[in-house]
Short mmCIF file of N, CA and C in Angstrom, two decimals:
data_model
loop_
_atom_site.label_atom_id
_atom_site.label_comp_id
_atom_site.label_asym_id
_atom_site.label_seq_id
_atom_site.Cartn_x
_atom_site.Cartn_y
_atom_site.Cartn_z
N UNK A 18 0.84 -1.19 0.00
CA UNK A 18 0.00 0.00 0.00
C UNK A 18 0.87 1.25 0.00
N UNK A 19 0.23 2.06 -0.63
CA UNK A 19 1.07 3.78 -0.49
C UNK A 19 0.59 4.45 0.73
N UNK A 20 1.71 5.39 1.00
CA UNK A 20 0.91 5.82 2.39
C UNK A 20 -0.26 6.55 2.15
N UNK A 21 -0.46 7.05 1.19
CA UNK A 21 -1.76 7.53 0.98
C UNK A 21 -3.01 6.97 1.20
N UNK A 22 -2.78 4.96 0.73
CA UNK A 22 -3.73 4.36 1.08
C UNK A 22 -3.48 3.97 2.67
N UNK A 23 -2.35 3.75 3.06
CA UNK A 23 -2.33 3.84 5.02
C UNK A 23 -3.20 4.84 5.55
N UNK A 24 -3.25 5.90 5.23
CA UNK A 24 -3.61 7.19 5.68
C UNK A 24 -5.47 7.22 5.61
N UNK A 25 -5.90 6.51 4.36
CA UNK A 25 -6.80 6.38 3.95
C UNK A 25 -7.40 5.35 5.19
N UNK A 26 -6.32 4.14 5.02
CA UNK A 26 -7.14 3.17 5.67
C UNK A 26 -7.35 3.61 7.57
N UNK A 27 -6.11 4.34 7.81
CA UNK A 27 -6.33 4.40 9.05
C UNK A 27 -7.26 5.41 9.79
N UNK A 28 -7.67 6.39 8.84
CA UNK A 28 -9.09 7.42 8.81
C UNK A 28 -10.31 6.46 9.08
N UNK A 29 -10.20 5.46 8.64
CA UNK A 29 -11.19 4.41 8.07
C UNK A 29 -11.48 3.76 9.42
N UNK A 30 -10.40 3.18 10.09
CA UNK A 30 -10.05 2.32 11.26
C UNK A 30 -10.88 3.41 12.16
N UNK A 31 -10.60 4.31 12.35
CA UNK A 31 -10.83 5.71 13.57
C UNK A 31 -11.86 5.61 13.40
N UNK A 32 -12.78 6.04 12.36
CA UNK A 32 -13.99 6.17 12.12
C UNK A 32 -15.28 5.20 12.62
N UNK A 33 -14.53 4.10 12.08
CA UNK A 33 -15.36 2.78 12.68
C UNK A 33 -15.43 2.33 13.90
N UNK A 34 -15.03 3.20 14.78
CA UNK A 34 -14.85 2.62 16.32
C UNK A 34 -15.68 4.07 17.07
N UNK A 35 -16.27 4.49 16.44
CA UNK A 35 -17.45 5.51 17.13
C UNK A 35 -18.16 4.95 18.02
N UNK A 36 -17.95 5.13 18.82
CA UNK A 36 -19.75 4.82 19.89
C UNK A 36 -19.40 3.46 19.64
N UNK A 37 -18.51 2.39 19.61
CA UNK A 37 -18.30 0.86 19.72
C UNK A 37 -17.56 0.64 20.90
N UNK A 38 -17.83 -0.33 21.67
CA UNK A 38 -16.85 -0.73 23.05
C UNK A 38 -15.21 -0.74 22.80
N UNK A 39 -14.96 -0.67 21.42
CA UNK A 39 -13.55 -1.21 20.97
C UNK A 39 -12.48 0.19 21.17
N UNK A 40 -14.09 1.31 20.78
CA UNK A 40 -13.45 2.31 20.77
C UNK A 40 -13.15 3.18 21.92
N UNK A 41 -13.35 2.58 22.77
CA UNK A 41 -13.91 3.73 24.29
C UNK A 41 -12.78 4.12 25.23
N UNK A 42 -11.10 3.13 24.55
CA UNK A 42 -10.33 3.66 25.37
C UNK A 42 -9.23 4.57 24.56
N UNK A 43 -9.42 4.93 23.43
CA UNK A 43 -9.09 5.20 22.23
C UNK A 43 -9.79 6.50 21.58
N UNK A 44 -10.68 6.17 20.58
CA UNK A 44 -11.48 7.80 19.71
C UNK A 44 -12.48 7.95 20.91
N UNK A 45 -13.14 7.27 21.34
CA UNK A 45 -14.43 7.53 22.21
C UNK A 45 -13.45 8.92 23.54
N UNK A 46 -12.60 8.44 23.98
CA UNK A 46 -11.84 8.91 25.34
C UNK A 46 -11.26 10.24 24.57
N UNK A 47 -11.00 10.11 23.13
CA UNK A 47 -10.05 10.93 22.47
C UNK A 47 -11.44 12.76 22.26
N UNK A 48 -12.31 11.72 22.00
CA UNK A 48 -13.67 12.82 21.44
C UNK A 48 -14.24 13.37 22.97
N UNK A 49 -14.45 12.47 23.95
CA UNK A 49 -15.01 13.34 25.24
C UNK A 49 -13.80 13.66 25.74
N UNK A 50 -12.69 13.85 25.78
CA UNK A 50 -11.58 14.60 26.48
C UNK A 50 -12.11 16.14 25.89
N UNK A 51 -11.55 15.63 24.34
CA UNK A 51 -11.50 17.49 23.85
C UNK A 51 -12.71 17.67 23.98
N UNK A 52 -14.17 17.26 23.92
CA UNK A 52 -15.18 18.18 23.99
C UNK A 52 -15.43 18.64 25.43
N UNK A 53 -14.59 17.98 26.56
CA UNK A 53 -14.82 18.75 27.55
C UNK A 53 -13.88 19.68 28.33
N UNK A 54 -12.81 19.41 27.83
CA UNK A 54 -11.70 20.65 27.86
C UNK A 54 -11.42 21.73 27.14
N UNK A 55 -11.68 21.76 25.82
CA UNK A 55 -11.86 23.11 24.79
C UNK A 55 -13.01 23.82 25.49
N UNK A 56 -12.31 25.13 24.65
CA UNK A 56 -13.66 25.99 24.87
C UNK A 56 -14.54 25.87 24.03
N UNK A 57 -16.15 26.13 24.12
CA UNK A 57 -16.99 25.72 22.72
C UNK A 57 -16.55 27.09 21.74
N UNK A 58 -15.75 27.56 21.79
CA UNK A 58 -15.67 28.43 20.86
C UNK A 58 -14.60 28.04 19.99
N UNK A 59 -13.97 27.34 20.13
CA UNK A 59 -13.15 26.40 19.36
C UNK A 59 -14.18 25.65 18.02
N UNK A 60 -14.61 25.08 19.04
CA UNK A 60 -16.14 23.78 18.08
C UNK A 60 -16.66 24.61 17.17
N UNK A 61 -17.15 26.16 17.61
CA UNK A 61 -18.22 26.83 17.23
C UNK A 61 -17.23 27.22 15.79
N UNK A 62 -16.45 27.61 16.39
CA UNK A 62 -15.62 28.19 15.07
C UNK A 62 -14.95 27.11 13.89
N UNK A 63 -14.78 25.99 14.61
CA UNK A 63 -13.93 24.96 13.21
C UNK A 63 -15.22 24.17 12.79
N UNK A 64 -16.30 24.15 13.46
CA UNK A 64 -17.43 22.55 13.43
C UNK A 64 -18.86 23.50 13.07
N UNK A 65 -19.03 24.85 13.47
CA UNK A 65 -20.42 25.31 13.68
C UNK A 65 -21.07 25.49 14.18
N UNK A 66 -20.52 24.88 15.76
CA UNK A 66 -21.51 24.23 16.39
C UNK A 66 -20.94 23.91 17.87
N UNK A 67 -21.27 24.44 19.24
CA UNK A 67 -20.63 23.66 19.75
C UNK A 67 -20.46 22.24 20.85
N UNK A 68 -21.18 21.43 19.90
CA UNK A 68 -21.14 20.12 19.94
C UNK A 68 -21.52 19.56 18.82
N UNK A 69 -20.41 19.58 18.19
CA UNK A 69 -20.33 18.82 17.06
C UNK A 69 -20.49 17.40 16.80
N UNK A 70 -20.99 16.62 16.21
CA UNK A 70 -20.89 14.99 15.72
C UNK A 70 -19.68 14.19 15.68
N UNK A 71 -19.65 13.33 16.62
CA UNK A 71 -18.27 13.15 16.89
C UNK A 71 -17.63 12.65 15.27
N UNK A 72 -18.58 12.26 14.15
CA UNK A 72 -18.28 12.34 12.90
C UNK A 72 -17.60 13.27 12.28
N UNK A 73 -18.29 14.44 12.68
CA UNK A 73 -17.50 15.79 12.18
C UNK A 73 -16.23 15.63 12.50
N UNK A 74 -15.62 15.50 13.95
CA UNK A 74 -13.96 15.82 14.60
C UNK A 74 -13.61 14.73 14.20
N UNK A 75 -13.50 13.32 13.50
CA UNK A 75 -13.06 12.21 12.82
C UNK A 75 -12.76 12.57 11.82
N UNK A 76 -13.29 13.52 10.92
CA UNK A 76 -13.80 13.66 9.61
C UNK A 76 -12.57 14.83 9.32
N UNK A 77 -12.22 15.79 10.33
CA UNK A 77 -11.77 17.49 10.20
C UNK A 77 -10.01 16.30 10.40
N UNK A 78 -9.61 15.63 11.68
CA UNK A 78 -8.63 15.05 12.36
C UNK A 78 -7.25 15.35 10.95
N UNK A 79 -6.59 15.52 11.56
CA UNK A 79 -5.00 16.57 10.76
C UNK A 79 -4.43 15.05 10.88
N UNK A 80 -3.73 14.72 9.74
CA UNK A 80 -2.24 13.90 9.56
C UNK A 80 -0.85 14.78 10.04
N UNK A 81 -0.85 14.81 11.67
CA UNK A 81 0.11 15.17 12.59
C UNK A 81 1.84 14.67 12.19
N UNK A 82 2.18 13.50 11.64
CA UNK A 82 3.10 12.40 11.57
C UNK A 82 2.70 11.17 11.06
N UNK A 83 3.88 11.00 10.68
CA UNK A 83 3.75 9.31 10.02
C UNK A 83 4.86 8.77 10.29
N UNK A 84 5.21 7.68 10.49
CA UNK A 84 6.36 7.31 10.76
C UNK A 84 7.00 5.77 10.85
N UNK A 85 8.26 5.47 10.68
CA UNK A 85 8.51 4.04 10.93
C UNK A 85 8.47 3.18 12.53
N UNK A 86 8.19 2.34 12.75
CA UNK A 86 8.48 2.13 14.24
C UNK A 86 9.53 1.00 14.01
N UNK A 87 9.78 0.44 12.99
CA UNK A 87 11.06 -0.17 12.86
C UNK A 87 11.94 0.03 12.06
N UNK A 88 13.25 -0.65 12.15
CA UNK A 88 14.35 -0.04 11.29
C UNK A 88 14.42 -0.29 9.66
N UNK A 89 13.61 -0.63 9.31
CA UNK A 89 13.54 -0.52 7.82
C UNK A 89 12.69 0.15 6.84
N UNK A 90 12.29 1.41 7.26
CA UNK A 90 11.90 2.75 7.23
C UNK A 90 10.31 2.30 6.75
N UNK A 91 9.67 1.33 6.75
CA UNK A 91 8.33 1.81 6.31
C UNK A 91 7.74 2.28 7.25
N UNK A 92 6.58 3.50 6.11
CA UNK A 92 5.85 3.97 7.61
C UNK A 92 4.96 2.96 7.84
N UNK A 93 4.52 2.92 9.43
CA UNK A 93 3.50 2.09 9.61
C UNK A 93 2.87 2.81 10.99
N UNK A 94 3.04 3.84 11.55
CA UNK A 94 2.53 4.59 12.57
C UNK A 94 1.71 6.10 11.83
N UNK A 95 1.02 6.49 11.71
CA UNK A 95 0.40 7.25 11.72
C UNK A 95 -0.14 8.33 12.64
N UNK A 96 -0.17 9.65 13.03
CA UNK A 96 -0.63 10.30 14.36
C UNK A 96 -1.53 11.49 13.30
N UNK A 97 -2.79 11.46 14.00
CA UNK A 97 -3.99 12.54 13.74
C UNK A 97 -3.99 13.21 15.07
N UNK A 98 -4.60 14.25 14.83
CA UNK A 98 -4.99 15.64 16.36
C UNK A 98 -6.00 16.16 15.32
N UNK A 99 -6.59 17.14 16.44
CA UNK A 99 -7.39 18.67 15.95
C UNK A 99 -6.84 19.05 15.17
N UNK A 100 -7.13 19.54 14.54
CA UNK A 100 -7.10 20.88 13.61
C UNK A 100 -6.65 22.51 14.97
N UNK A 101 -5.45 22.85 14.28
CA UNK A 101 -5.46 23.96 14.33
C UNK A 101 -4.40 23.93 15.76
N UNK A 102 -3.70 23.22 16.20
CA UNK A 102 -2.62 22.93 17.02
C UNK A 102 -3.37 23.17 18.55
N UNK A 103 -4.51 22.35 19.01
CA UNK A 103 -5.32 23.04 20.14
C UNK A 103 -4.85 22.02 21.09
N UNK A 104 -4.30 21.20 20.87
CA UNK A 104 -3.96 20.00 21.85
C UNK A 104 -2.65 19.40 21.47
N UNK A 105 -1.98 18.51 22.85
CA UNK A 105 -1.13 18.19 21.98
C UNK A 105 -1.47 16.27 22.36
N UNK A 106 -2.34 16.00 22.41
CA UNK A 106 -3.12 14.45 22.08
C UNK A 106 -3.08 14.34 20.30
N UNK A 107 -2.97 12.79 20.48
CA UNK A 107 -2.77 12.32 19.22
C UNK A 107 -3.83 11.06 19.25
N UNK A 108 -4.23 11.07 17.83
CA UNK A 108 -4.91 9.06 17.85
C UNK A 108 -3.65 8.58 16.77
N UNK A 109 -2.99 7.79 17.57
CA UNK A 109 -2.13 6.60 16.79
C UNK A 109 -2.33 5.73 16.04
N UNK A 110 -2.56 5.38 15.08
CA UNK A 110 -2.80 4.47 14.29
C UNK A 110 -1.76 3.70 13.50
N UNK A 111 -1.30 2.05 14.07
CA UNK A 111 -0.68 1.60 14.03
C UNK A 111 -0.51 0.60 12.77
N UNK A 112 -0.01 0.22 12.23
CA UNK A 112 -0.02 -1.48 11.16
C UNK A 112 0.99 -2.32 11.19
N UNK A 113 0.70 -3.58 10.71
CA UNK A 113 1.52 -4.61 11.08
C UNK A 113 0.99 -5.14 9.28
N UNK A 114 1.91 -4.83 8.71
CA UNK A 114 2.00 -5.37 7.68
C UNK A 114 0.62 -4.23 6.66
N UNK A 115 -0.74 -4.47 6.17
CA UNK A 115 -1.84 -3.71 5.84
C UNK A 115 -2.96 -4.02 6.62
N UNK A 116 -2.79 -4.44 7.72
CA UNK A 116 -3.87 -4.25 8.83
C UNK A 116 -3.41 -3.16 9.61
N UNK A 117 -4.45 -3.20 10.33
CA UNK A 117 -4.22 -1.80 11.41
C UNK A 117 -4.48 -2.64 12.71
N UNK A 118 -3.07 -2.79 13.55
CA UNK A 118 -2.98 -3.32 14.50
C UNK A 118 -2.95 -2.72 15.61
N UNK A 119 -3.56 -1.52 16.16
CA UNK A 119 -3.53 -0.86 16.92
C UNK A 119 -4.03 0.96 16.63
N UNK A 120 -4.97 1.22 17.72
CA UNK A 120 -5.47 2.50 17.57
C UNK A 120 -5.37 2.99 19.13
N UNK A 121 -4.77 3.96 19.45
CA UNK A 121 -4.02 4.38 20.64
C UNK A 121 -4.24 6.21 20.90
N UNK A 122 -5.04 6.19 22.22
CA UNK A 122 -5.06 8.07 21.83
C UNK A 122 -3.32 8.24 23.07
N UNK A 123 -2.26 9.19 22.37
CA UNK A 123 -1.22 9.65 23.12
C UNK A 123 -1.28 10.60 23.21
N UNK A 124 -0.38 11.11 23.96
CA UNK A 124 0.36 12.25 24.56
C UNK A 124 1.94 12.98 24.14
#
């Protein structure tokens, strides 16, 4: 895969773990952190709104980094945030070959 399609797929991975048990220590923890530590004038101004669809902040999420985690340079780590440098949390999105073996919110 090109990283374009990594990038693709791991948007994909994030997305699908909305409101799912899989997702709750991960995008779920990642989406009620920032909606309750920003100000809504943040939301109001990037989303419209301020409480946006946690679809929307999946949907807006910045390609922060990409990177190798082993020594033979493919990327296979991925890091998304907000828009607009408001945090410095990341969702990790990991692969092990073209699966996505891991979705991780850091610091």
């Amino acid at each position: 895969m090109s990283n374009d399609e990594y990038e693709t797929t791991a948007r994909e991975a994030i997305k699908s773990l909305i409101g799912k048990p899989k997702g709750e220590d991960n995008v779920t923890l990642f989406l009620e952190h920032h909606l309750a530590k920003l100000e809504p004038e943040y939301f109001s101004s990037t989303y419209g709104s301020t409480t946006p669809e946690a679809t929307q902040i999946v949907d807006s999420l910045v390609l922060v980094h990409s990177w190798s985690s082993e020594d033979d340079g493919t990327v296979d780590v991925f890091d998304f945030s907000l828009p607009g440098s408001v945090t410095d949390y990341l969702l990790s999105v990991r692969f092990s070959g073209d699966e996505v073996k891991e979705i991780s919110m850091e610091s």
